[in-house]
CSV table of C-alpha atoms and ligand atoms in Angstrom, one decimal:
chain,number,residue,atom,x,y,z
A,1204,MET,CA,56.5,-68.3,-168.7
A,1205,ALA,CA,53.3,-70.1,-169.6
A,1206,THR,CA,52.3,-70.3,-173.2
A,1207,GLU,CA,49.4,-72.0,-174.8
A,1208,GLU,CA,51.6,-74.5,-176.5
A,1209,ILE,CA,52.9,-76.2,-173.4
A,1210,VAL,CA,49.4,-76.9,-172.0
A,1211,LYS,CA,48.6,-80.4,-173.2
A,1212,GLU,CA,45.1,-80.8,-171.7
A,1213,ALA,CA,42.2,-78.4,-171.8
A,1214,LEU,CA,42.1,-76.3,-168.6
A,1215,PHE,CA,38.3,-76.0,-168.6
A,1216,LYS,CA,35.5,-77.8,-170.4
A,1217,VAL,CA,32.5,-75.8,-171.5
A,1218,GLY,CA,29.4,-77.7,-172.5
A,1219,GLY,CA,28.7,-81.4,-172.7
A,1220,LEU,CA,29.1,-84.0,-170.0
A,1221,VAL,CA,32.1,-83.6,-167.7
A,1222,GLU,CA,33.9,-86.1,-165.6
A,1223,PRO,CA,36.6,-85.6,-163.0
A,1224,PRO,CA,38.9,-83.5,-163.0
A,1225,TYR,CA,36.4,-81.2,-164.7
A,1226,PHE,CA,33.5,-82.4,-162.6
A,1227,VAL,CA,33.7,-81.1,-159.0
A,1228,GLY,CA,31.6,-80.8,-155.9
A,1229,ARG,CA,28.3,-82.8,-155.8
A,1230,GLU,CA,29.9,-85.3,-153.5
A,1231,ALA,CA,26.9,-85.6,-151.2
A,1232,GLU,CA,24.4,-86.0,-154.1
A,1233,LEU,CA,26.7,-88.5,-155.8
A,1234,GLU,CA,27.0,-90.6,-152.7
A,1235,ARG,CA,23.3,-90.7,-151.9
A,1236,LEU,CA,22.2,-91.3,-155.5
A,1237,CYS,CA,24.8,-94.0,-156.0
A,1238,ASN,CA,23.7,-95.8,-152.8
A,1239,ASP,CA,20.1,-95.5,-153.9
A,1240,ALA,CA,21.0,-97.0,-157.3
A,1241,ARG,CA,23.1,-99.8,-156.0
A,1242,ASP,CA,20.5,-100.9,-153.5
A,1243,LEU,CA,17.5,-100.0,-155.5
A,1244,THR,CA,16.4,-98.1,-152.4
A,1245,GLN,CA,14.0,-95.7,-154.2
A,1246,SER,CA,13.4,-93.7,-157.4
A,1247,ASN,CA,14.6,-90.1,-157.4
A,1248,LEU,CA,13.8,-86.7,-159.0
A,1249,ILE,CA,16.8,-84.4,-159.6
A,1250,LEU,CA,15.7,-80.8,-160.1
A,1251,ALA,CA,17.9,-77.9,-161.1
A,1252,PRO,CA,17.8,-74.9,-163.4
A,1253,ARG,CA,19.6,-75.1,-166.8
A,1254,ARG,CA,23.3,-75.6,-166.7
A,1255,PHE,CA,23.6,-76.7,-163.1
A,1256,GLY,CA,25.1,-80.0,-164.2
A,1257,LYS,CA,22.2,-82.4,-164.1
A,1258,SER,CA,23.3,-84.5,-167.1
A,1259,SER,CA,26.9,-84.6,-165.8
A,1260,LEU,CA,25.6,-85.7,-162.4
A,1261,LEU,CA,23.7,-88.6,-164.0
A,1262,HIS,CA,26.7,-89.4,-166.1
A,1263,ASN,CA,29.0,-89.6,-163.1
A,1264,ILE,CA,26.5,-91.8,-161.2
A,1265,LYS,CA,26.7,-94.2,-164.1
A,1266,LYS,CA,30.5,-94.0,-164.2
A,1267,GLN,CA,30.9,-94.6,-160.5
A,1268,LEU,CA,28.7,-97.7,-160.7
A,1269,GLN,CA,30.2,-99.1,-163.9
A,1270,ASP,CA,31.9,-102.0,-162.1
A,1271,GLU,CA,28.9,-102.9,-160.0
A,1272,GLU,CA,27.8,-106.5,-160.8
A,1273,GLN,CA,24.4,-107.2,-162.3
A,1274,LEU,CA,23.5,-103.5,-162.2
A,1275,LEU,CA,22.4,-101.9,-165.5
A,1276,ILE,CA,22.0,-98.1,-165.8
A,1277,PRO,CA,20.5,-97.2,-169.1
A,1278,TYR,CA,20.5,-93.4,-170.0
A,1279,VAL,CA,17.7,-91.9,-171.9
A,1280,ASN,CA,17.4,-88.3,-173.1
A,1281,CYS,CA,13.7,-87.6,-173.1
A,1282,ARG,CA,14.1,-85.0,-175.8
A,1283,GLU,CA,14.1,-88.0,-178.2
A,1284,ILE,CA,10.7,-89.0,-177.0
A,1285,THR,CA,7.6,-87.4,-178.6
A,1286,SER,CA,5.3,-90.4,-178.9
A,1287,TYR,CA,4.6,-93.7,-177.2
A,1288,ALA,CA,6.3,-95.4,-180.1
A,1289,ASP,CA,9.5,-93.3,-179.4
A,1290,PHE,CA,9.2,-94.2,-175.7
A,1291,HIS,CA,9.1,-97.9,-176.5
A,1292,ARG,CA,12.0,-97.7,-179.1
A,1293,VAL,CA,14.3,-95.4,-177.1
A,1294,THR,CA,13.9,-97.0,-173.7
A,1295,VAL,CA,14.1,-100.6,-174.9
A,1296,ALA,CA,17.2,-99.8,-177.0
A,1297,ALA,CA,18.8,-98.0,-174.1
A,1298,LEU,CA,18.4,-101.0,-171.9
A,1299,LEU,CA,19.6,-103.5,-174.5
A,1300,SER,CA,22.6,-101.3,-175.3
A,1301,GLU,CA,23.5,-101.0,-171.6
A,1302,TYR,CA,23.2,-104.8,-171.2
A,1303,GLU,CA,25.4,-105.4,-174.2
A,1304,SER,CA,28.1,-103.0,-173.1
A,1305,LYS,CA,28.2,-104.4,-169.6
A,1306,THR,CA,28.1,-108.1,-170.5
A,1307,ARG,CA,29.8,-108.0,-173.9
A,1308,VAL,CA,27.0,-110.1,-175.2
A,1309,ALA,CA,26.2,-108.8,-178.7
A,1310,GLY,CA,23.2,-109.1,-181.1
A,1311,LEU,CA,20.2,-108.2,-179.0
A,1312,LEU,CA,20.1,-104.5,-179.9
A,1313,GLU,CA,20.7,-105.4,-183.6
A,1314,ALA,CA,17.8,-107.9,-183.5
A,1315,PHE,CA,15.5,-105.3,-181.9
A,1316,ARG,CA,16.4,-102.7,-184.6
A,1317,PHE,CA,15.8,-105.3,-187.2
A,1318,VAL,CA,12.3,-105.9,-185.9
A,1319,LEU,CA,11.6,-102.2,-186.0
A,1320,LYS,CA,12.7,-101.6,-189.5
A,1321,GLU,CA,12.6,-104.8,-191.6
A,1322,ARG,CA,9.7,-105.9,-193.7
A,1323,VAL,CA,7.0,-107.5,-191.6
A,1324,LEU,CA,7.5,-111.1,-192.8
A,1325,ARG,CA,11.2,-111.1,-192.1
A,1326,ALA,CA,10.7,-109.3,-188.9
A,1327,VAL,CA,8.1,-111.9,-187.7
A,1328,GLN,CA,10.6,-114.6,-188.4
A,1329,ARG,CA,13.3,-112.8,-186.5
A,1330,VAL,CA,11.1,-112.2,-183.5
A,1331,GLU,CA,10.3,-115.8,-183.2
A,1332,GLU,CA,14.0,-116.7,-183.3
A,1333,ILE,CA,15.1,-114.3,-180.6
A,1334,GLY,CA,12.9,-115.8,-177.8
A,1335,GLY,CA,12.3,-114.6,-174.3
A,1336,SER,CA,11.3,-111.1,-173.2
A,1337,LEU,CA,12.7,-109.5,-176.3
A,1338,SER,CA,10.6,-111.7,-178.5
A,1339,GLU,CA,7.6,-110.5,-176.5
A,1340,VAL,CA,8.3,-106.8,-176.9
A,1341,GLY,CA,9.1,-107.3,-180.6
A,1342,ARG,CA,5.8,-109.1,-181.1
A,1343,VAL,CA,3.8,-106.2,-179.7
A,1344,TYR,CA,5.7,-103.8,-181.9
A,1345,LEU,CA,4.8,-105.9,-185.0
A,1346,ARG,CA,1.1,-105.9,-184.0
A,1347,PHE,CA,1.3,-102.1,-183.7
A,1348,ARG,CA,2.8,-101.9,-187.2
A,1349,GLU,CA,0.0,-104.0,-188.4
A,1350,GLN,CA,-2.4,-101.6,-186.7
A,1351,GLU,CA,-3.8,-104.3,-184.5
A,1352,VAL,CA,-3.0,-102.4,-181.3
A,1353,GLU,CA,-2.9,-98.8,-180.1
A,1354,ASP,CA,0.4,-97.0,-179.6
A,1355,THR,CA,-0.3,-96.8,-175.8
A,1356,GLU,CA,0.1,-100.6,-175.9
A,1357,LEU,CA,3.7,-100.0,-176.8
A,1358,ALA,CA,4.4,-98.1,-173.6
A,1359,ARG,CA,2.8,-100.9,-171.6
A,1360,ALA,CA,4.9,-103.4,-173.5
A,1361,ALA,CA,8.1,-101.5,-172.8
A,1362,PHE,CA,7.4,-101.5,-169.0
A,1363,ARG,CA,6.6,-105.2,-169.2
A,1364,PHE,CA,9.9,-105.8,-171.0
A,1365,PHE,CA,12.0,-103.9,-168.4
A,1366,ARG,CA,10.5,-106.1,-165.7
A,1367,SER,CA,10.8,-109.5,-167.5
A,1368,PHE,CA,14.2,-108.7,-168.9
A,1369,ALA,CA,15.5,-107.9,-165.5
A,1370,GLU,CA,14.2,-111.2,-164.1
A,1371,GLU,CA,15.4,-113.2,-167.1
A,1372,LYS,CA,18.9,-111.8,-166.9
A,1373,SER,CA,19.0,-111.5,-163.1
A,1374,VAL,CA,19.9,-107.9,-163.2
A,1375,ARG,CA,18.9,-104.7,-161.4
A,1376,VAL,CA,18.0,-101.8,-163.6
A,1377,VAL,CA,18.2,-98.0,-162.9
A,1378,PHE,CA,16.9,-95.9,-165.7
A,1379,LEU,CA,18.3,-92.4,-165.9
A,1380,LEU,CA,15.6,-90.3,-167.6
A,1381,ASP,CA,17.2,-86.9,-168.4
A,1382,GLU,CA,15.2,-83.8,-169.5
A,1383,PHE,CA,12.0,-85.5,-168.2
A,1384,GLN,CA,10.2,-82.2,-168.5
A,1385,GLU,CA,10.1,-82.9,-172.2
A,1386,VAL,CA,7.5,-85.7,-171.7
A,1387,ALA,CA,5.4,-83.7,-169.3
A,1388,GLY,CA,2.9,-83.0,-172.1
A,1389,PHE,CA,2.1,-86.7,-172.4
A,1390,ASN,CA,-1.3,-87.5,-170.9
A,1391,GLY,CA,-1.8,-89.2,-167.6
A,1392,PHE,CA,-1.6,-92.7,-169.2
A,1393,LEU,CA,2.2,-92.8,-169.2
A,1394,PHE,CA,2.5,-91.5,-165.6
A,1395,ASN,CA,-0.1,-93.9,-164.4
A,1396,LEU,CA,2.0,-96.7,-165.9
A,1397,PHE,CA,5.0,-95.3,-164.1
A,1398,LYS,CA,3.2,-95.2,-160.9
A,1399,LYS,CA,2.2,-98.8,-161.2
A,1400,GLU,CA,5.8,-99.8,-162.0
A,1401,LEU,CA,7.2,-97.8,-159.0
A,1402,ASP,CA,4.7,-99.5,-156.8
A,1403,GLU,CA,5.1,-103.0,-158.0
A,1404,VAL,CA,8.4,-103.8,-159.7
A,1405,PRO,CA,11.2,-104.6,-157.3
A,1406,ASN,CA,14.2,-104.7,-159.6
A,1407,VAL,CA,13.7,-101.5,-161.7
A,1408,ARG,CA,14.1,-97.9,-160.5
A,1409,TYR,CA,14.0,-94.6,-162.2
A,1410,PHE,CA,16.0,-91.4,-161.7
A,1411,PHE,CA,14.2,-88.5,-163.3
A,1412,SER,CA,16.0,-85.3,-164.0
A,1413,GLY,CA,14.6,-82.0,-165.2
A,1414,SER,CA,14.8,-78.2,-165.3
A,1415,SER,CA,11.3,-76.9,-165.0
A,1416,MET,CA,9.2,-77.3,-161.9
A,1417,ARG,CA,6.3,-75.9,-163.8
A,1418,MET,CA,6.3,-78.8,-166.2
A,1419,LEU,CA,7.2,-81.4,-163.6
A,1420,SER,CA,4.8,-80.3,-161.0
A,1421,SER,CA,1.8,-81.8,-162.7
A,1422,ILE,CA,3.7,-85.2,-162.7
A,1423,PHE,CA,5.4,-85.2,-159.3
A,1424,LEU,CA,4.9,-82.1,-157.1
A,1425,ARG,CA,1.2,-81.3,-156.9
A,1426,GLU,CA,-0.9,-83.2,-154.5
A,1427,ASP,CA,-3.1,-84.6,-157.3
A,1428,ALA,CA,-0.1,-85.5,-159.5
A,1429,PRO,CA,0.2,-89.2,-160.5
A,1430,LEU,CA,3.7,-89.6,-159.0
A,1431,TYR,CA,3.2,-87.3,-156.0
A,1432,LEU,CA,5.4,-88.6,-153.1
A,1433,MET,CA,6.5,-91.6,-155.2
A,1434,VAL,CA,10.1,-90.4,-155.6
A,1435,SER,CA,12.7,-88.7,-153.4
A,1436,ARG,CA,13.4,-85.1,-154.6
A,1437,HIS,CA,16.8,-83.5,-154.8
A,1438,TYR,CA,17.3,-79.8,-155.6
A,1439,MET,CA,20.8,-79.1,-156.9
A,1440,GLU,CA,22.5,-76.0,-155.6
A,1441,PRO,CA,25.2,-73.9,-157.3
A,1442,LEU,CA,28.7,-74.9,-156.5
A,1443,ARG,CA,30.2,-73.5,-153.3
A,1444,GLU,CA,32.8,-70.8,-153.2
A,1445,ASN,CA,35.6,-73.0,-151.8
A,1446,THR,CA,34.8,-75.8,-154.3
A,1447,VAL,CA,35.0,-73.3,-157.1
A,1448,ALA,CA,38.2,-71.7,-155.8
A,1449,ASP,CA,40.0,-75.0,-155.4
A,1450,PHE,CA,38.9,-76.1,-158.9
A,1451,VAL,CA,39.9,-72.9,-160.6
A,1452,ARG,CA,43.3,-72.8,-158.8
A,1453,GLN,CA,44.1,-76.4,-159.7
A,1454,ARG,CA,43.2,-76.0,-163.3
A,1455,LEU,CA,45.1,-72.8,-163.7
A,1456,ALA,CA,48.2,-74.3,-162.0
A,1457,ILE,CA,48.5,-76.8,-164.9
A,1458,ALA,CA,49.4,-73.9,-167.2
A,1459,GLY,CA,51.6,-72.3,-164.5
A,1460,LEU,CA,49.0,-69.7,-163.8
A,1461,ALA,CA,47.8,-68.4,-160.4
A,1462,ILE,CA,44.8,-66.3,-159.3
A,1463,THR,CA,44.5,-63.8,-156.4
A,1464,ASN,CA,42.0,-64.4,-153.7
A,1465,PRO,CA,39.9,-61.4,-154.6
A,1466,ALA,CA,39.9,-62.5,-158.2
A,1467,VAL,CA,38.7,-66.0,-157.5
A,1468,GLN,CA,36.1,-64.7,-155.1
A,1469,LEU,CA,34.9,-62.4,-157.8
A,1470,LEU,CA,34.8,-65.3,-160.3
A,1471,HIS,CA,32.5,-67.2,-158.0
A,1472,ALA,CA,30.3,-64.2,-157.3
A,1473,LEU,CA,29.9,-63.2,-160.9
A,1474,THR,CA,29.0,-66.7,-162.0
A,1475,GLY,CA,26.8,-67.4,-159.0
A,1476,GLY,CA,28.5,-70.8,-158.7
A,1477,ILE,CA,26.7,-72.0,-161.8
A,1478,PRO,CA,29.0,-74.7,-163.2
A,1479,TYR,CA,28.7,-73.9,-166.9
A,1480,TYR,CA,29.6,-70.2,-166.3
A,1481,ILE,CA,32.5,-71.1,-164.1
A,1482,GLN,CA,34.1,-73.2,-166.8
A,1483,LYS,CA,33.3,-70.6,-169.5
A,1484,LEU,CA,34.7,-67.7,-167.5
A,1485,GLY,CA,37.7,-69.9,-166.7
A,1486,VAL,CA,38.5,-70.2,-170.4
A,1487,LEU,CA,38.1,-66.4,-171.0
A,1488,VAL,CA,40.2,-65.5,-168.0
A,1489,VAL,CA,43.0,-67.7,-169.2
A,1490,GLN,CA,42.8,-66.1,-172.6
A,1491,SER,CA,43.0,-62.6,-171.1
A,1492,ALA,CA,46.0,-63.7,-169.0
A,1493,PHE,CA,47.8,-65.0,-172.1
A,1494,LEU,CA,47.1,-61.8,-174.0
A,1495,ARG,CA,48.6,-59.7,-171.3
A,1496,SER,CA,51.5,-62.2,-170.8
A,1497,THR,CA,50.8,-62.4,-167.1
A,1498,THR,CA,50.9,-65.5,-164.9
A,1499,LYS,CA,48.9,-64.0,-162.0
A,1500,ILE,CA,45.2,-63.5,-162.7
A,1501,THR,CA,43.7,-60.5,-160.9
A,1502,VAL,CA,40.3,-58.9,-160.5
A,1503,SER,CA,40.7,-56.9,-163.7
A,1504,GLN,CA,41.2,-60.1,-165.9
A,1505,VAL,CA,38.1,-61.6,-164.3
A,1506,ARG,CA,36.2,-58.5,-165.1
A,1507,ASP,CA,37.4,-58.5,-168.7
A,1508,GLY,CA,36.6,-62.2,-169.0
A,1509,PHE,CA,33.1,-61.6,-167.7
A,1510,ASP,CA,32.5,-58.8,-170.2
A,1511,ALA,CA,33.6,-61.1,-173.0
A,1512,MET,CA,31.4,-63.8,-171.7
A,1513,LEU,CA,28.3,-61.5,-171.7
A,1514,GLU,CA,29.1,-60.6,-175.3
A,1515,GLU,CA,29.4,-64.2,-176.3
A,1516,LEU,CA,26.1,-65.1,-174.7
A,1517,ASP,CA,24.4,-62.1,-176.2
A,1518,SER,CA,22.4,-63.7,-178.9
A,1519,GLU,CA,21.5,-66.7,-176.8
A,1520,PHE,CA,20.2,-64.5,-174.0
A,1521,GLU,CA,18.3,-62.4,-176.5
A,1522,VAL,CA,16.5,-65.4,-177.9
A,1523,ARG,CA,15.7,-66.6,-174.4
A,1524,TRP,CA,14.4,-63.1,-173.5
A,1525,PHE,CA,12.0,-62.8,-176.4
A,1526,ALA,CA,11.0,-66.5,-176.8
A,1527,ARG,CA,10.3,-67.6,-173.2
A,1528,PHE,CA,8.6,-64.8,-171.4
A,1529,SER,CA,5.4,-62.8,-171.5
A,1530,ASN,CA,5.6,-59.0,-171.4
A,1531,GLN,CA,4.6,-58.9,-167.7
A,1532,GLN,CA,7.2,-61.6,-166.9
A,1533,ARG,CA,9.8,-59.6,-168.7
A,1534,THR,CA,9.0,-56.6,-166.6
A,1535,ILE,CA,9.2,-58.6,-163.4
A,1536,VAL,CA,12.5,-60.3,-164.3
A,1537,LYS,CA,14.1,-57.0,-165.4
A,1538,THR,CA,12.9,-55.2,-162.3
A,1539,LEU,CA,14.2,-57.9,-160.1
A,1540,ALA,CA,17.5,-58.0,-161.9
A,1541,GLN,CA,17.9,-54.3,-161.1
A,1542,LEU,CA,16.9,-54.7,-157.5
A,1543,GLY,CA,19.1,-57.7,-157.0
A,1544,GLU,CA,16.9,-59.1,-154.2
A,1545,ALA,CA,13.4,-58.1,-153.3
A,1546,ARG,CA,10.1,-59.1,-151.7
A,1547,MET,CA,7.0,-59.3,-153.8
A,1548,LYS,CA,5.6,-56.1,-152.5
A,1549,ASP,CA,8.8,-54.2,-153.3
A,1550,ILE,CA,8.9,-55.6,-156.9
A,1551,ALA,CA,5.3,-54.5,-157.2
A,1552,ALA,CA,6.0,-51.1,-155.8
A,1553,GLU,CA,8.9,-50.6,-158.2
A,1554,MET,CA,6.6,-51.6,-161.1
A,1555,ARG,CA,3.9,-49.3,-159.7
A,1556,VAL,CA,1.3,-52.1,-159.6
A,1557,GLN,CA,-0.4,-54.0,-156.8
A,1558,ARG,CA,1.2,-57.1,-155.3
A,1559,TYR,CA,-1.8,-59.2,-156.4
A,1560,ASP,CA,-1.3,-58.0,-160.0
A,1561,ILE,CA,2.0,-59.9,-160.2
A,1562,SER,CA,1.8,-62.7,-157.7
A,1563,SER,CA,0.7,-65.4,-160.1
A,1564,ALA,CA,3.3,-64.4,-162.7
A,1565,VAL,CA,6.0,-64.4,-160.0
A,1566,ASN,CA,4.9,-67.8,-158.9
A,1567,ARG,CA,5.0,-69.0,-162.5
A,1568,LEU,CA,8.5,-67.7,-162.9
A,1569,ARG,CA,9.5,-69.5,-159.8
A,1570,ASP,CA,8.1,-72.7,-161.1
A,1571,MET,CA,10.0,-72.1,-164.4
A,1572,MET,CA,13.2,-71.9,-162.2
A,1573,ILE,CA,13.9,-68.4,-163.4
A,1574,LEU,CA,13.4,-66.9,-159.9
A,1575,ALA,CA,14.0,-68.4,-156.5
A,1576,THR,CA,13.2,-67.3,-152.9
A,1577,LYS,CA,15.6,-66.9,-150.0
A,1578,SER,CA,14.7,-68.0,-146.5
A,1579,ASP,CA,13.5,-64.5,-145.7
A,1580,GLY,CA,11.0,-64.6,-148.5
A,1581,SER,CA,12.8,-62.3,-150.9
A,1582,TYR,CA,13.1,-63.2,-154.6
A,1583,TYR,CA,16.2,-63.2,-156.9
A,1584,VAL,CA,17.0,-64.1,-160.5
A,1585,ILE,CA,18.7,-67.6,-160.3
A,1586,ASP,CA,20.8,-67.1,-163.4
A,1587,CYS,CA,22.9,-64.1,-162.2
A,1588,VAL,CA,24.8,-64.0,-165.5
A,1589,PHE,CA,21.5,-63.5,-167.3
A,1590,ALA,CA,20.6,-60.9,-164.7
A,1591,ALA,CA,23.9,-59.1,-165.4
A,1592,TRP,CA,23.2,-59.1,-169.1
A,1593,LEU,CA,19.8,-57.6,-168.4
A,1594,ASN,CA,21.4,-54.8,-166.4
A,1595,LYS,CA,23.9,-53.9,-169.1
A,1596,PRO,CA,23.4,-50.3,-170.1
B,168,ATP,N1,30.1,-80.7,-161.2
B,168,ATP,C1,30.6,-79.9,-162.1
B,168,ATP,N2,31.8,-79.3,-162.0
B,168,ATP,C2,32.3,-78.5,-162.9
B,168,ATP,N3,31.7,-78.1,-164.0
B,168,ATP,C3,30.5,-78.7,-164.3
B,168,ATP,C4,29.9,-79.6,-163.3
B,168,ATP,N4,28.7,-80.0,-163.8
B,168,ATP,C5,28.6,-79.3,-165.0
B,168,ATP,N5,29.6,-78.5,-165.3
B,168,ATP,C6,29.8,-77.6,-166.4
B,168,ATP,O1,28.5,-77.2,-166.9
B,168,ATP,C7,28.3,-77.7,-168.2
B,168,ATP,C8,26.9,-78.2,-168.4
B,168,ATP,O2,26.7,-79.3,-167.7
B,168,ATP,P1,25.5,-80.3,-167.9
B,168,ATP,O3,25.2,-80.4,-169.3
B,168,ATP,O4,25.7,-81.5,-167.1
B,168,ATP,O5,24.3,-79.4,-167.2
B,168,ATP,P2,22.8,-79.6,-167.3
B,168,ATP,O6,22.2,-79.1,-166.0
B,168,ATP,O7,22.4,-81.0,-167.8
B,168,ATP,O8,22.4,-78.5,-168.5
B,168,ATP,P3,21.1,-78.4,-169.3
B,168,ATP,O9,20.0,-77.9,-168.4
B,168,ATP,O10,21.4,-77.5,-170.4
B,168,ATP,O11,20.7,-79.8,-169.8
B,168,ATP,C9,29.4,-78.7,-168.4
B,168,ATP,O12,29.7,-78.9,-169.8
B,168,ATP,C10,30.5,-78.2,-167.6
B,168,ATP,O13,31.2,-77.2,-168.3
B,169,MG,MG1,21.3,-81.7,-169.3
């Protein structure tokens, strides 16, 4: 009989970066992106709604390529970047730290931090001692500190540094820029710099990832956007039913648990194949099985687990509901959650308004990756767990 004590490893992992065996599917994406990174074929934009596993995908690209010679893959979370000075500090530090961990050469990152923080005179001295491209980028920072140059100059210097550092150390560099929608508010200056780099620099590439088309469209997707057609786009899908079924079965088996076919199908359907919810529901279903002292999970435990999950997500969904949407958007999302799947004219009819009254709000919701369209043109709420929460009596 399975008990919690005999299970040594966690069966599921909810939140944070995951690796195999907790990271499943995504084989095609991983292969393509790893090839692009290895050969510096092109830069990429990875788009998916929240919780589809973007950060984990980036993490696994890095992991798969960790033994690749002369290839550096610095990871940057763009939430840390709210100014050009941040951009400079965070990206340069990420590159140096990646170089140090790959080559086991120490001291560069520490020297860079010294230059950022120490009193100017000592910093100047240190900058001169370091030499090479790092000296160069440090010097620009000191001029910025002395208010001799604008902060935009820091962004320019950072890009110059990536290029010259790569040449100097004979390395290829692939920057992973996660949550890139967070810098969408920067003015065109930064993106024009990116464009120039994408055009001209042979040994540095960028993998951008983000979860809002609305914010990213002005950078990548619109015809007048600075990086339009400069990167290859990938839209991540939910995990497929058989991937989910295999994963859930394998994880449960570790604790001596099994799941019926209808139950695992239901688990996939209720989570919509969204990775985060699969793992979270996995945990709750196991808890329900332990409580009932059963080793075979059935539809009823999946239903119980799902109810518990909605309850756990209650406050988070409530915040999302009131913070992110306008009144009209709320009515649209709620109507569509009830209808399940509907064309624009049917949503409008249900709301007793004209189609043109809601079309721009619907498009906006689609760009926010809240709604998506099927091939027949009908709309649905992407996050079906959120939709189920909205439909709760
Ligand atoms: N390929 C995968 N296989 C199984 N579970 C996954 C996979 N990718 C992600 N998950 C699950 O989803 C959770 C969230 O993953 P991750 O943080 O990578 O998503 P994200 O898209 O970056 O989310 P956010 O939009 O919040 O930044 C993970 O902690 C894990 O539970
Ligand atoms: Mg993420």
